[in-house]
Amino acid sequence: MPETPHIVSDVMTRTVVAVGREAPFKELVQTLGTWRVSAMPVLEGEGRVIGVVSEADLLPKEEFRDSDPDRFQQLRRLPDLAKAGAVTAEELMSSPAVTVHPDATLPEAARIMAVRGVKRLPVVDAEGKLQGIVTRGDLLKVFLRTDQDIEAEVHRTVVSHLFPGSGVHVRAREGVVTLSGQLGDTALIPVAARLTRAVEGVVDVECHFRGVGPDQAAHPA
């Protein structure tokens, strides 16, 4: 199996901008602007994450500042109207926060983001205390691996186990891995493709194998 995967703690940002539950609206705007972030965790006690407040949570105050929504709009936008009247982080935050543990794999973190529709995840320990934050961009860092590193890992963890002693070649170009060579048994090709695709940094896999007939396999030229 591939030596990877990396885990969330490998790519997360450990220095995180956060606020307390009583932080006022203006402080939230100032903090987001000063640190150039679009969201931040809300903490209580000794750093336990209780929610996340984002620019989207703050915008209703501006959106409804000079409007008088009719009853239909009030019913349809009730959560946003509530946030328009909020003045503290506790009133504005999305809670409970969608979080991830530091030992989660990057695919696991990516699935949480996709399913829950969030762009970032506070990273918390078993007690819910903030350890860092991981963003979509952090999860993409694995694709910055060099082609040489990818080739070496595919050969070491896939080819050497599935096709020991064979002449299978591995080539990576811009993250696209090509497996090629001559095989006596082509049944393992789908397995090789699947395991290669699981190596972090691999963008795609192409297989260009040539099958060897029984006679040739028994009496190689």
Short mmCIF file of C-alpha atoms in Angstrom, two decimals:
data_model
loop_
_atom_site.label_atom_id
_atom_site.label_comp_id
_atom_site.label_asym_id
_atom_site.label_seq_id
_atom_site.Cartn_x
_atom_site.Cartn_y
_atom_site.Cartn_z
CA MET A 1 0.00 0.00 0.00
CA PRO A 2 1.13 3.61 -0.53
CA GLU A 3 3.27 5.06 2.27
CA THR A 4 1.10 8.12 2.44
CA PRO A 5 -1.53 9.39 3.32
CA HIS A 6 -0.57 12.57 5.03
CA ILE A 7 -2.88 13.66 7.79
CA VAL A 8 -4.48 16.98 8.63
CA SER A 9 -1.78 17.92 11.14
CA ASP A 10 0.79 17.77 8.32
CA VAL A 11 -0.81 20.62 6.38
CA MET A 12 -2.89 22.65 8.84
CA THR A 13 -2.07 26.18 9.97
CA ARG A 14 -1.24 26.12 13.67
CA THR A 15 -1.46 29.85 14.36
CA VAL A 16 -5.16 30.63 14.20
CA VAL A 17 -7.07 33.89 14.54
CA ALA A 18 -9.96 33.29 16.94
CA VAL A 19 -12.39 35.28 19.09
CA GLY A 20 -14.37 34.79 22.27
CA ARG A 21 -18.12 34.38 22.37
CA GLU A 22 -18.65 37.94 23.69
CA ALA A 23 -16.61 39.65 20.95
CA PRO A 24 -18.68 42.58 19.58
CA PHE A 25 -19.67 43.00 15.95
CA LYS A 26 -17.20 45.79 15.18
CA GLU A 27 -14.31 43.80 16.65
CA LEU A 28 -15.23 40.88 14.42
CA VAL A 29 -15.13 43.07 11.31
CA GLN A 30 -11.81 44.59 12.37
CA THR A 31 -10.23 41.22 13.14
CA LEU A 32 -11.28 39.67 9.84
CA GLY A 33 -9.90 42.68 7.97
CA THR A 34 -6.65 42.95 9.91
CA TRP A 35 -5.75 39.29 9.50
CA ARG A 36 -7.21 38.98 5.99
CA VAL A 37 -9.27 35.90 6.78
CA SER A 38 -12.87 35.23 5.84
CA ALA A 39 -13.84 33.26 8.94
CA MET A 40 -12.57 32.40 12.41
CA PRO A 41 -13.40 30.02 15.25
CA VAL A 42 -15.28 31.19 18.31
CA LEU A 43 -13.82 29.88 21.56
CA GLU A 44 -14.83 29.53 25.16
CA GLY A 45 -13.02 28.46 28.30
CA GLU A 46 -9.54 27.07 27.60
CA GLY A 47 -9.86 27.13 23.86
CA ARG A 48 -12.82 24.88 23.13
CA VAL A 49 -14.38 25.59 19.73
CA ILE A 50 -18.10 26.37 20.00
CA GLY A 51 -18.73 27.86 16.56
CA VAL A 52 -17.38 29.68 13.54
CA VAL A 53 -18.15 33.25 12.49
CA SER A 54 -17.61 34.27 8.88
CA GLU A 55 -18.06 37.24 6.60
CA ALA A 56 -21.29 35.64 5.42
CA ASP A 57 -22.60 35.76 8.99
CA LEU A 58 -21.87 39.51 9.18
CA LEU A 59 -23.28 40.57 5.82
CA PRO A 60 -27.01 40.44 6.74
CA LYS A 61 -26.52 43.49 8.97
CA GLU A 62 -25.55 45.50 5.88
CA GLU A 63 -28.06 43.78 3.59
CA PHE A 64 -31.05 44.62 5.79
CA ARG A 65 -29.74 47.93 7.11
CA ASP A 66 -32.09 50.12 5.06
CA SER A 67 -34.74 47.60 4.03
CA ASP A 68 -38.16 46.71 5.38
CA PRO A 69 -38.79 43.10 4.29
CA ASP A 70 -42.38 41.99 3.84
CA ARG A 71 -43.82 39.08 5.78
CA PHE A 72 -42.91 36.54 3.09
CA GLN A 73 -39.29 37.71 3.13
CA GLN A 74 -39.26 37.67 6.90
CA LEU A 75 -40.34 34.04 7.00
CA ARG A 76 -38.00 33.00 4.19
CA ARG A 77 -34.96 34.81 5.59
CA LEU A 78 -35.59 34.38 9.29
CA PRO A 79 -32.05 33.17 10.16
CA ASP A 80 -30.47 36.06 8.23
CA LEU A 81 -32.80 38.59 9.85
CA ALA A 82 -31.77 37.26 13.24
CA LYS A 83 -28.13 37.78 12.35
CA ALA A 84 -28.91 41.27 11.08
CA GLY A 85 -29.90 42.16 14.63
CA ALA A 86 -27.01 40.31 16.31
CA VAL A 87 -24.18 42.17 18.04
CA THR A 88 -21.85 39.48 19.41
CA ALA A 89 -19.94 36.49 18.08
CA GLU A 90 -22.19 34.11 20.01
CA GLU A 91 -25.28 35.50 18.29
CA LEU A 92 -23.68 35.53 14.85
CA MET A 93 -21.69 32.29 14.74
CA SER A 94 -22.66 29.08 13.00
CA SER A 95 -22.90 26.46 15.71
CA PRO A 96 -22.03 23.73 16.38
CA ALA A 97 -18.81 24.16 14.42
CA VAL A 98 -17.92 21.64 11.73
CA THR A 99 -14.49 20.41 12.85
CA VAL A 100 -11.91 17.76 12.11
CA HIS A 101 -9.30 15.94 14.21
CA PRO A 102 -5.57 16.35 13.48
CA ASP A 103 -5.12 12.65 12.69
CA ALA A 104 -7.83 12.61 10.00
CA THR A 105 -6.58 11.89 6.49
CA LEU A 106 -6.73 14.59 3.84
CA PRO A 107 -9.43 12.73 1.85
CA GLU A 108 -11.52 12.53 5.02
CA ALA A 109 -11.16 16.28 5.57
CA ALA A 110 -12.02 16.96 1.92
CA ARG A 111 -15.19 14.85 2.20
CA ILE A 112 -16.29 16.73 5.32
CA MET A 113 -15.81 20.05 3.52
CA ALA A 114 -17.74 18.86 0.47
CA VAL A 115 -20.65 17.33 2.40
CA ARG A 116 -21.01 20.22 4.84
CA GLY A 117 -20.35 22.93 2.27
CA VAL A 118 -17.55 24.70 4.17
CA LYS A 119 -14.24 26.12 2.98
CA ARG A 120 -12.25 25.56 6.16
CA LEU A 121 -12.29 23.35 9.23
CA PRO A 122 -11.09 24.14 12.74
CA VAL A 123 -8.83 21.31 13.87
CA VAL A 124 -9.63 20.16 17.40
CA ASP A 125 -8.34 17.56 19.84
CA ALA A 126 -10.43 14.96 21.66
CA GLU A 127 -11.65 17.61 24.09
CA GLY A 128 -12.71 20.01 21.35
CA LYS A 129 -9.83 22.41 21.96
CA LEU A 130 -8.45 24.31 18.98
CA GLN A 131 -5.23 22.94 17.48
CA GLY A 132 -5.20 24.67 14.13
CA ILE A 133 -7.22 25.26 10.99
CA VAL A 134 -7.20 23.53 7.61
CA THR A 135 -8.46 25.08 4.38
CA ARG A 136 -9.22 23.83 0.90
CA GLY A 137 -5.87 25.24 -0.22
CA ASP A 138 -4.06 23.25 2.46
CA LEU A 139 -5.60 20.02 1.20
CA LEU A 140 -4.28 20.75 -2.29
CA LYS A 141 -0.66 21.03 -1.11
CA VAL A 142 -0.11 17.33 -1.76
CA PHE A 143 -0.28 18.07 -5.48
CA LEU A 144 2.92 20.12 -5.15
CA ARG A 145 4.97 16.93 -4.77
CA THR A 146 7.65 16.58 -7.43
CA ASP A 147 7.24 14.05 -10.22
CA GLN A 148 10.44 12.38 -9.02
CA ASP A 149 8.98 11.81 -5.55
CA ILE A 150 5.77 10.42 -7.01
CA GLU A 151 7.65 8.07 -9.36
CA ALA A 152 9.79 6.77 -6.51
CA GLU A 153 6.82 6.09 -4.25
CA VAL A 154 4.76 4.39 -6.96
CA HIS A 155 7.67 2.14 -7.84
CA ARG A 156 8.49 1.36 -4.22
CA THR A 157 4.97 0.80 -2.90
CA VAL A 158 3.01 -0.43 -5.91
CA VAL A 159 5.15 -1.85 -8.70
CA SER A 160 7.70 -3.67 -6.51
CA HIS A 161 4.87 -5.49 -4.68
CA LEU A 162 2.51 -6.27 -7.55
CA PHE A 163 5.10 -6.91 -10.26
CA PRO A 164 8.35 -7.97 -8.53
CA GLY A 165 11.21 -8.49 -10.90
CA SER A 166 9.20 -7.26 -13.88
CA GLY A 167 10.13 -4.60 -16.38
CA VAL A 168 7.26 -2.29 -15.43
CA HIS A 169 8.18 1.35 -15.90
CA VAL A 170 6.82 4.33 -13.98
CA ARG A 171 6.82 7.85 -15.38
CA ALA A 172 5.21 10.94 -13.87
CA ARG A 173 4.66 14.18 -15.74
CA GLU A 174 2.81 17.03 -14.03
CA GLY A 175 1.39 14.48 -11.60
CA VAL A 176 0.02 12.16 -14.31
CA VAL A 177 1.54 8.72 -13.81
CA THR A 178 2.05 6.34 -16.71
CA LEU A 179 2.63 2.66 -16.02
CA SER A 180 4.02 0.71 -18.92
CA GLY A 181 5.84 -2.50 -19.80
CA GLN A 182 5.20 -6.10 -20.69
CA LEU A 183 3.24 -8.42 -18.40
CA GLY A 184 2.54 -12.11 -18.40
CA ASP A 185 -0.61 -11.59 -16.34
CA THR A 186 -2.65 -8.45 -16.95
CA ALA A 187 -5.23 -9.22 -14.26
CA LEU A 188 -3.47 -6.97 -11.76
CA ILE A 189 -3.53 -3.87 -13.96
CA PRO A 190 -6.77 -2.44 -12.43
CA VAL A 191 -5.34 -3.00 -8.96
CA ALA A 192 -2.11 -1.24 -9.91
CA ALA A 193 -4.07 1.72 -11.29
CA ARG A 194 -6.19 2.00 -8.14
CA LEU A 195 -3.21 1.84 -5.77
CA THR A 196 -1.25 4.32 -7.87
CA ARG A 197 -4.15 6.76 -7.84
CA ALA A 198 -4.14 6.53 -4.02
CA VAL A 199 -0.59 7.89 -3.84
CA GLU A 200 -0.82 11.52 -2.79
CA GLY A 201 0.07 14.00 -5.49
CA VAL A 202 -1.10 11.75 -8.33
CA VAL A 203 -3.39 13.67 -10.68
CA ASP A 204 -4.30 10.76 -12.97
CA VAL A 205 -3.08 7.30 -14.01
CA GLU A 206 -2.55 5.91 -17.49
CA CYS A 207 -1.71 2.26 -18.16
CA HIS A 208 0.08 1.20 -21.35
CA PHE A 209 0.89 -2.46 -20.78
CA ARG A 210 1.55 -5.13 -23.37
CA GLY A 211 0.31 -8.63 -22.65
CA VAL A 212 2.58 -11.63 -23.09
CA GLY A 213 1.22 -14.86 -24.53
CA PRO A 214 1.64 -18.20 -22.65
CA ASP A 215 4.33 -19.43 -25.04
CA GLN A 216 6.35 -16.24 -24.72
CA ALA A 217 5.97 -16.27 -20.94
CA ALA A 218 7.26 -19.85 -20.76
CA HIS A 219 10.09 -19.28 -23.28
CA PRO A 220 11.16 -15.65 -23.15
CA ALA A 221 13.21 -14.49 -26.09
#
